[in-house]
CSV table of C-alpha atoms in Angstrom, one decimal:
chain,number,residue,atom,x,y,z
A,1,MET,CA,21.3,-9.6,-5.9
A,2,ALA,CA,18.1,-8.7,-7.9
A,3,GLY,CA,17.0,-5.3,-7.2
A,4,SER,CA,20.3,-3.8,-5.9
A,5,ARG,CA,21.9,-3.3,-9.4
A,6,THR,CA,24.1,-0.1,-9.6
A,7,VAL,CA,24.2,1.7,-12.8
A,8,GLU,CA,27.6,2.8,-14.7
A,9,PRO,CA,28.9,6.5,-13.7
A,10,ALA,CA,28.9,7.5,-17.5
A,11,SER,CA,24.9,7.6,-17.2
A,12,ARG,CA,24.6,10.5,-14.8
A,13,ALA,CA,23.7,12.9,-17.5
A,14,TRP,CA,21.1,10.7,-18.5
A,15,ALA,CA,19.7,10.2,-14.9
A,16,ASP,CA,19.8,14.1,-14.3
A,17,ARG,CA,17.5,14.4,-17.4
A,18,ALA,CA,15.3,11.6,-16.4
A,19,VAL,CA,15.0,13.0,-12.7
A,20,ALA,CA,14.3,16.6,-14.4
A,21,ALA,CA,11.4,14.9,-16.6
A,22,ILE,CA,9.7,13.5,-13.8
A,23,GLU,CA,10.0,16.7,-11.6
A,24,ALA,CA,8.6,18.9,-14.7
A,25,ASP,CA,5.8,16.3,-14.7
A,26,GLN,CA,5.0,17.0,-11.2
A,27,HIS,CA,5.1,20.7,-11.5
A,28,ARG,CA,2.5,20.4,-14.4
A,29,SER,CA,0.2,18.5,-12.3
A,30,ALA,CA,-2.0,20.3,-9.7
A,31,ASP,CA,-2.5,19.0,-6.5
A,32,THR,CA,-5.4,16.6,-5.7
A,33,HIS,CA,-8.7,18.2,-4.6
A,34,LEU,CA,-9.9,17.7,-1.0
A,35,TRP,CA,-13.6,17.4,-1.0
A,36,LYS,CA,-15.9,18.0,1.8
A,37,LEU,CA,-18.9,15.7,1.8
A,38,ASP,CA,-22.2,17.3,2.4
A,39,LEU,CA,-23.8,15.7,5.6
A,40,PRO,CA,-26.1,18.2,7.1
A,41,ALA,CA,-27.5,15.4,9.6
A,42,LEU,CA,-23.9,15.0,11.1
A,43,ASN,CA,-23.3,18.7,11.6
A,44,SER,CA,-20.7,18.0,14.4
A,45,ILE,CA,-18.4,16.3,12.3
A,46,ASP,CA,-16.8,17.3,9.0
A,47,PHE,CA,-15.9,14.6,6.3
A,48,TYR,CA,-13.0,15.1,4.0
A,49,LEU,CA,-12.1,13.2,0.9
A,50,LYS,CA,-8.7,13.8,-0.8
A,51,ASP,CA,-9.4,12.8,-4.3
A,52,GLU,CA,-6.4,10.8,-5.7
A,53,SER,CA,-8.2,9.6,-8.6
A,54,THR,CA,-7.4,12.9,-10.4
A,55,HIS,CA,-3.9,12.1,-10.8
A,56,PRO,CA,-2.5,11.5,-14.8
A,57,THR,CA,-2.8,7.8,-14.2
A,58,GLY,CA,-6.1,7.9,-12.1
A,59,SER,CA,-5.0,6.7,-8.8
A,60,LEU,CA,-3.3,7.3,-5.2
A,61,LYS,CA,-0.3,4.9,-6.9
A,62,HIS,CA,0.9,7.8,-8.9
A,63,ARG,CA,2.3,9.4,-6.2
A,64,LEU,CA,4.1,6.1,-5.1
A,65,ALA,CA,5.4,5.1,-8.5
A,66,ARG,CA,6.9,8.6,-9.0
A,67,SER,CA,8.6,8.4,-5.3
A,68,LEU,CA,9.7,4.8,-6.2
A,69,PHE,CA,11.4,5.9,-9.7
A,70,LEU,CA,13.1,9.1,-8.0
A,71,TYR,CA,14.3,6.8,-5.5
A,72,ALA,CA,15.9,4.3,-8.0
A,73,LEU,CA,17.5,7.0,-10.1
A,74,CYS,CA,18.9,9.1,-7.4
A,75,ASN,CA,20.4,5.6,-5.9
A,76,GLY,CA,21.7,4.9,-8.9
A,77,LEU,CA,19.7,1.8,-9.7
A,78,VAL,CA,18.2,2.7,-13.1
A,79,GLY,CA,20.3,4.0,-16.0
A,80,GLU,CA,19.6,4.5,-19.6
A,81,GLY,CA,17.9,1.3,-21.1
A,82,THR,CA,17.8,-0.3,-17.5
A,83,PRO,CA,14.5,-2.8,-17.7
A,84,VAL,CA,12.2,-2.1,-14.6
A,85,ILE,CA,10.4,-5.0,-13.3
A,86,GLU,CA,7.6,-4.5,-10.8
A,87,ALA,CA,5.4,-7.3,-8.7
A,88,SER,CA,1.8,-5.8,-9.5
A,89,SER,CA,-1.5,-6.4,-11.7
A,90,GLY,CA,-2.9,-3.0,-10.7
A,91,SER,CA,-2.9,0.4,-10.3
A,92,THR,CA,0.9,0.6,-9.3
A,93,ALA,CA,1.8,-1.2,-12.5
A,94,VAL,CA,-0.3,1.2,-14.7
A,95,SER,CA,1.5,4.2,-12.7
A,96,GLU,CA,5.1,2.7,-13.1
A,97,ALA,CA,4.6,2.0,-17.0
A,98,TYR,CA,3.8,5.7,-17.3
A,99,PHE,CA,6.9,7.0,-15.8
A,100,ALA,CA,9.1,4.2,-17.1
A,101,ARG,CA,7.8,5.4,-20.7
A,102,MET,CA,8.6,8.9,-19.7
A,103,ILE,CA,12.2,8.3,-18.9
A,104,GLY,CA,12.6,5.9,-21.9
A,105,VAL,CA,13.1,2.8,-20.0
A,106,PRO,CA,11.4,-0.6,-20.6
A,107,PHE,CA,8.7,-1.9,-18.1
A,108,TYR,CA,7.7,-5.4,-17.0
A,109,ALA,CA,4.7,-6.0,-14.6
A,110,VAL,CA,4.6,-9.5,-13.2
A,111,MET,CA,1.1,-10.5,-12.6
A,112,PRO,CA,-1.4,-13.5,-12.5
A,113,ARG,CA,-2.7,-14.8,-15.9
A,114,SER,CA,-5.9,-14.1,-14.4
A,115,THR,CA,-5.8,-10.4,-14.3
A,116,SER,CA,-8.4,-8.4,-15.7
A,117,ARG,CA,-8.3,-7.4,-19.5
A,118,GLU,CA,-9.0,-3.9,-18.4
A,119,LYS,CA,-5.9,-3.8,-16.3
A,120,ILE,CA,-3.7,-5.5,-19.1
A,121,VAL,CA,-4.9,-2.8,-21.4
A,122,ALA,CA,-4.0,0.1,-19.0
A,123,ILE,CA,-0.6,-0.9,-18.5
A,124,GLU,CA,0.1,-1.6,-22.3
A,125,HIS,CA,-1.4,1.7,-23.0
A,126,TYR,CA,1.7,3.4,-21.6
A,127,GLY,CA,4.1,1.0,-23.3
A,128,GLY,CA,4.5,-1.8,-20.3
A,129,ASN,CA,4.8,-5.3,-20.9
A,130,CYS,CA,2.9,-7.8,-19.0
A,131,HIS,CA,4.7,-10.9,-17.6
A,132,PHE,CA,2.2,-13.6,-16.6
A,133,ILE,CA,2.5,-16.1,-14.3
A,134,ASP,CA,-0.2,-19.0,-13.5
A,135,ASP,CA,1.0,-19.3,-9.8
A,136,GLY,CA,0.2,-16.0,-7.7
A,137,ARG,CA,2.3,-17.1,-4.7
A,138,ARG,CA,5.3,-16.9,-6.8
A,139,ILE,CA,5.0,-13.3,-8.1
A,140,TYR,CA,7.9,-11.9,-5.7
A,141,ALA,CA,10.3,-15.0,-6.9
A,142,GLU,CA,9.2,-14.6,-10.5
A,143,SER,CA,10.0,-10.9,-10.3
A,144,ALA,CA,13.4,-11.3,-8.8
A,145,GLU,CA,14.3,-14.1,-11.5
A,146,LEU,CA,13.1,-11.9,-14.6
A,147,THR,CA,15.1,-9.0,-13.2
A,148,GLU,CA,18.2,-11.5,-13.1
A,149,ARG,CA,17.4,-12.8,-16.5
A,150,LEU,CA,17.0,-8.9,-18.0
A,151,GLY,CA,19.9,-7.4,-16.1
A,152,GLY,CA,16.9,-5.1,-14.8
A,153,HIS,CA,16.0,-3.4,-11.6
A,154,PHE,CA,13.2,-5.0,-9.3
A,155,MET,CA,11.2,-1.8,-8.0
A,156,ASP,CA,9.7,-3.6,-5.4
A,157,GLN,CA,7.0,-1.6,-4.0
A,158,PHE,CA,6.4,-3.6,-1.2
A,159,THR,CA,9.6,-3.2,0.1
A,160,HIS,CA,10.6,0.2,-0.8
A,161,ALA,CA,7.2,2.1,-0.7
A,162,GLU,CA,7.9,3.6,2.9
A,163,ARG,CA,11.6,4.7,2.4
A,164,ALA,CA,10.9,6.2,-1.0
A,165,THR,CA,8.8,8.6,0.1
A,166,ASP,CA,9.8,11.8,2.0
A,167,TRP,CA,7.6,12.0,4.9
A,168,ARG,CA,8.9,15.4,6.5
A,169,GLY,CA,7.3,17.4,3.7
A,170,ASN,CA,8.0,18.4,0.3
A,171,ASN,CA,4.2,18.2,-0.5
A,172,ASN,CA,3.8,14.4,0.4
A,173,ILE,CA,0.5,13.5,0.9
A,174,ALA,CA,0.2,14.4,4.6
A,175,ASP,CA,1.9,18.0,4.0
A,176,SER,CA,-0.8,18.5,1.2
A,177,ILE,CA,-3.9,17.4,3.5
A,178,PHE,CA,-2.8,19.6,6.5
A,179,GLY,CA,-2.0,22.7,3.8
A,180,GLN,CA,-5.6,22.2,2.5
A,181,MET,CA,-7.1,22.0,5.7
A,182,ARG,CA,-5.7,25.1,7.0
A,183,GLU,CA,-9.0,27.2,6.8
A,184,GLU,CA,-11.5,24.8,8.0
A,185,ARG,CA,-13.8,24.8,10.8
A,186,HIS,CA,-11.5,21.9,12.4
A,187,PRO,CA,-8.1,22.6,10.7
A,188,ILE,CA,-6.5,19.9,12.6
A,189,PRO,CA,-8.3,16.4,12.2
A,190,SER,CA,-9.3,14.4,15.0
A,191,TRP,CA,-8.7,11.2,12.6
A,192,ILE,CA,-7.2,10.3,9.2
A,193,VAL,CA,-8.2,6.8,8.0
A,194,MET,CA,-6.4,4.8,5.5
A,195,SER,CA,-6.1,1.3,4.1
A,196,ALA,CA,-3.1,-0.5,3.6
A,197,GLY,CA,-1.7,-1.9,0.4
A,198,THR,CA,2.2,-1.7,0.5
A,199,GLY,CA,1.8,0.3,3.8
A,200,GLY,CA,3.7,3.5,2.4
A,201,THR,CA,0.9,6.1,2.6
A,202,THR,CA,0.4,4.8,6.3
A,203,ALA,CA,4.1,5.0,7.1
A,204,THR,CA,4.3,8.5,5.6
A,205,ILE,CA,1.1,9.9,7.1
A,206,GLY,CA,2.1,8.5,10.7
A,207,ARG,CA,5.3,9.6,10.7
A,208,TYR,CA,4.3,13.2,9.5
A,209,LEU,CA,2.0,13.2,12.4
A,210,ARG,CA,4.6,12.6,14.8
A,211,TYR,CA,7.3,14.8,13.2
A,212,LYS,CA,4.7,17.7,13.3
A,213,ARG,CA,3.3,17.1,16.5
A,214,HIS,CA,-0.2,16.8,15.5
A,215,ALA,CA,-3.1,15.5,17.8
A,216,THR,CA,-4.4,13.7,14.8
A,217,ARG,CA,-4.6,9.9,15.2
A,218,LEU,CA,-4.1,7.4,12.2
A,219,SER,CA,-6.5,4.7,11.8
A,220,VAL,CA,-6.0,1.8,9.4
A,221,ALA,CA,-8.9,-0.4,8.2
A,222,ASP,CA,-7.9,-3.7,6.8
A,223,VAL,CA,-9.5,-6.1,4.7
A,224,GLU,CA,-11.0,-9.6,5.0
A,225,ARG,CA,-8.1,-11.4,3.3
A,226,SER,CA,-4.9,-9.8,4.6
A,227,ALA,CA,-2.3,-10.5,7.3
A,228,PHE,CA,-1.8,-6.6,8.3
A,229,PHE,CA,-4.8,-6.6,10.9
A,230,GLU,CA,-3.5,-9.8,12.7
A,231,GLY,CA,0.2,-8.9,12.7
A,232,PHE,CA,-0.7,-5.5,14.1
A,233,ALA,CA,-2.9,-6.9,16.7
A,234,LYS,CA,-0.6,-9.7,17.6
A,235,HIS,CA,2.7,-7.8,17.2
A,236,ASP,CA,3.9,-10.6,14.8
A,237,ARG,CA,5.5,-9.5,11.5
A,238,ASP,CA,5.4,-13.4,10.4
A,239,CYS,CA,1.5,-13.4,10.0
A,240,ARG,CA,0.5,-14.8,6.9
A,241,CYS,CA,-2.7,-15.0,4.8
A,242,GLU,CA,-3.2,-17.8,2.1
A,243,GLN,CA,-5.9,-16.1,0.5
A,244,PRO,CA,-5.3,-13.2,-2.1
A,245,SER,CA,-7.3,-9.8,-1.2
A,246,ARG,CA,-10.6,-9.1,-3.2
A,247,ILE,CA,-10.2,-5.6,-2.6
A,248,GLU,CA,-7.8,-4.5,-5.2
A,249,GLY,CA,-5.0,-2.3,-4.1
A,250,ILE,CA,-5.1,-3.1,-0.3
A,251,GLY,CA,-4.6,-6.0,1.8
A,252,ARG,CA,-1.6,-8.5,1.5
A,253,PRO,CA,-1.0,-12.2,2.2
A,254,ARG,CA,2.1,-11.1,4.3
A,255,MET,CA,3.2,-8.2,6.9
A,256,GLU,CA,5.0,-6.3,4.0
A,257,PRO,CA,8.4,-4.3,4.9
A,258,SER,CA,6.8,-1.2,4.0
A,259,PHE,CA,3.9,-1.6,6.6
A,260,VAL,CA,5.3,0.2,9.7
A,261,PRO,CA,2.9,-0.6,12.7
A,262,GLY,CA,4.6,1.5,15.0
A,263,VAL,CA,3.3,4.6,13.5
A,264,ILE,CA,-0.4,3.6,13.5
A,265,ASP,CA,-2.8,4.1,16.4
A,266,HIS,CA,-5.6,2.1,15.6
A,267,MET,CA,-6.6,-0.8,13.1
A,268,LEU,CA,-10.0,-2.2,12.4
A,269,ARG,CA,-11.0,-5.0,10.2
A,270,VAL,CA,-13.8,-4.4,7.5
A,271,PRO,CA,-15.4,-7.2,5.9
A,272,ASP,CA,-15.3,-7.2,2.0
A,273,ALA,CA,-19.2,-6.9,1.3
A,274,LEU,CA,-19.2,-4.0,3.7
A,275,SER,CA,-16.4,-2.1,1.9
A,276,LEU,CA,-18.4,-2.6,-1.3
A,277,ALA,CA,-21.6,-1.4,0.2
A,278,ALA,CA,-19.8,1.9,1.4
A,279,MET,CA,-18.3,2.1,-2.0
A,280,ARG,CA,-22.0,2.1,-3.5
A,281,VAL,CA,-23.4,4.5,-0.7
A,282,LEU,CA,-20.5,7.0,-1.2
A,283,SER,CA,-20.6,6.8,-5.2
A,284,ARG,CA,-24.5,8.1,-4.8
A,285,ARG,CA,-23.3,10.7,-2.5
A,286,LEU,CA,-20.7,12.0,-4.9
A,287,GLY,CA,-22.5,11.4,-8.3
A,288,ARG,CA,-19.7,9.2,-9.6
A,289,ARG,CA,-18.2,5.9,-9.0
A,290,VAL,CA,-15.3,5.2,-6.6
A,291,GLY,CA,-13.4,2.0,-6.4
A,292,GLY,CA,-13.5,-0.9,-3.6
A,293,SER,CA,-10.4,0.4,-1.5
A,294,THR,CA,-12.4,3.8,-1.0
A,295,GLY,CA,-15.2,1.8,0.2
A,296,THR,CA,-13.0,0.4,3.1
A,297,ASN,CA,-11.7,3.9,3.9
A,298,PHE,CA,-15.3,5.3,4.0
A,299,THR,CA,-16.5,2.6,6.2
A,300,ALA,CA,-13.8,3.0,8.6
A,301,MET,CA,-14.3,6.8,8.6
A,302,CYS,CA,-17.9,6.5,9.4
A,303,PHE,CA,-17.1,4.0,12.4
A,304,GLN,CA,-14.6,6.8,13.7
A,305,ALA,CA,-17.2,9.5,13.3
A,306,ALA,CA,-20.1,7.2,15.1
A,307,ARG,CA,-17.5,7.1,17.9
A,308,MET,CA,-17.2,10.8,18.3
A,309,ILE,CA,-20.7,11.3,18.0
A,310,GLU,CA,-21.1,8.8,20.7
A,311,HIS,CA,-18.6,10.5,23.1
A,312,GLY,CA,-20.0,13.9,22.3
A,313,ARG,CA,-17.1,15.3,20.5
A,314,THR,CA,-16.9,17.2,17.3
A,315,GLY,CA,-14.2,17.6,14.7
A,316,SER,CA,-12.8,16.5,11.4
A,317,LEU,CA,-11.9,13.4,9.7
A,318,VAL,CA,-10.1,12.9,6.4
A,319,THR,CA,-9.6,10.0,4.0
A,320,LEU,CA,-8.8,9.1,0.2
A,321,ILE,CA,-10.6,8.5,-2.6
A,322,CYS,CA,-8.2,6.1,-3.8
A,323,ASP,CA,-9.2,5.7,-7.8
A,324,SER,CA,-12.2,5.8,-10.0
A,325,GLY,CA,-14.9,3.1,-9.9
A,326,ASP,CA,-14.7,3.2,-13.7
A,327,ARG,CA,-11.8,0.6,-13.4
A,328,TYR,CA,-14.2,-1.9,-11.7
A,329,ALA,CA,-17.3,-2.1,-14.0
A,330,ASN,CA,-17.0,-5.7,-14.4
A,331,THR,CA,-16.1,-6.7,-10.9
A,332,TYR,CA,-17.1,-4.6,-8.2
A,333,TYR,CA,-20.1,-2.9,-10.1
A,334,SER,CA,-21.2,-6.4,-11.7
A,335,ASP,CA,-23.6,-8.6,-10.3
A,336,ASP,CA,-22.3,-11.6,-11.7
A,337,TRP,CA,-19.0,-10.9,-10.5
A,338,LEU,CA,-20.2,-10.4,-6.9
A,339,ALA,CA,-22.1,-13.6,-7.2
A,340,ALA,CA,-19.1,-15.6,-8.5
A,341,ASN,CA,-17.1,-14.2,-5.2
A,342,GLY,CA,-19.9,-14.8,-2.9
A,343,LEU,CA,-20.2,-10.8,-2.0
A,344,ASP,CA,-23.6,-9.2,-1.3
A,345,PRO,CA,-23.2,-5.6,-0.1
A,346,SER,CA,-27.0,-5.1,-0.5
A,347,PRO,CA,-28.0,-6.0,3.4
A,348,PHE,CA,-25.0,-3.3,4.7
A,349,GLU,CA,-26.2,-0.3,2.6
A,350,PRO,CA,-29.3,0.7,4.5
A,351,ALA,CA,-27.2,0.7,7.9
A,352,ILE,CA,-24.6,3.0,6.3
A,353,GLU,CA,-27.3,5.3,4.7
A,354,ALA,CA,-29.2,5.3,8.4
A,355,PHE,CA,-25.9,6.7,9.8
A,356,LEU,CA,-25.6,9.2,7.5
A,357,ALA,CA,-29.1,10.4,7.9
A,358,GLY,CA,-28.1,11.1,11.6
A,359,GLY,CA,-29.0,7.5,13.2
A,360,LYS,CA,-26.6,5.4,15.0
A,361,LEU,CA,-24.0,3.1,13.5
A,362,THR,CA,-25.3,-0.5,14.2
A,363,LEU,CA,-22.4,-2.3,12.7
A,364,ARG,CA,-20.0,-4.0,14.6
A,365,PHE,CA,-16.0,-4.1,13.8
A,366,GLU,CA,-12.8,-6.3,15.3
A,367,GLU,CA,-10.4,-3.5,16.2
A,368,SER,CA,-7.2,-3.3,17.7
A,369,TRP,CA,-5.0,-0.3,19.6
A,370,GLY,CA,-1.3,0.5,19.1
């Protein structure tokens, strides 16, 4: 079956070298920064942003790609010369191409023909091959078929993300957050706020919170064109969404196998235009551009902070900067692209700015509790 291929035992020495190369790369890389956002008007609540854009491949997906490669190597699924295939046109493909080149195996990213030139260039920069399809709905089937033709391994991030990551510790993202928060005013966050793509990061964080018995709650923000929120609210893993997400890296047309609803305390749905408005507001506050998924995260963070203030609570909140906004100069930061996609963030920006200046958050959201 595609994706379950086992390599020959004779390749054990090669696999040892490949694992060592990936581990060495991790040791050369410092942990990502945890920034405290300066918001004097909200002095009862502390906002923290873990900056995943500083990874070598520029996004949160660097952690996932590393874990997926180690999982495949240690399970004997990838050996010397094994082609690696992934269903991705975004940051995951860029990061997987990086690790494939590091250990010397071919990499193929299956993607819609409409994928932006910037993403294609980034994947090819690390030696990856772009395999184009005309019907995006066939991305999983085409990935499996290509795997069979090449005799390779389908990495399948949407199935393996949650099982490839060590959620108990070993410097995973949750362990890193709590280590960096140790000396802060409110070292145990009231909320960690995340959006979901594969669901692997939310699964890691949610499991870690339960394993360590922290009082921290996990809130997951979903986007307009995605099945996650509805599936969570209805307890229905068969939920589907026919339209593709416009916020890259998050939102999926189906409830992915790596999405684990049972570890999530709360979900809310964030309109796409609002995500992009929050992206712009946060970019101005930081003095540099962030991506659309970070805008989704920041919107949900403001929502939870507003509710804490309304109930007279103090504490801290943590979310992620998923990637740099420089990747989206021709999409989210382009007026032409926004117009073509029927998105206008400008009406939402004043409401977010007013809240950060000490006012009430006047925005309303659809939400669901676990």
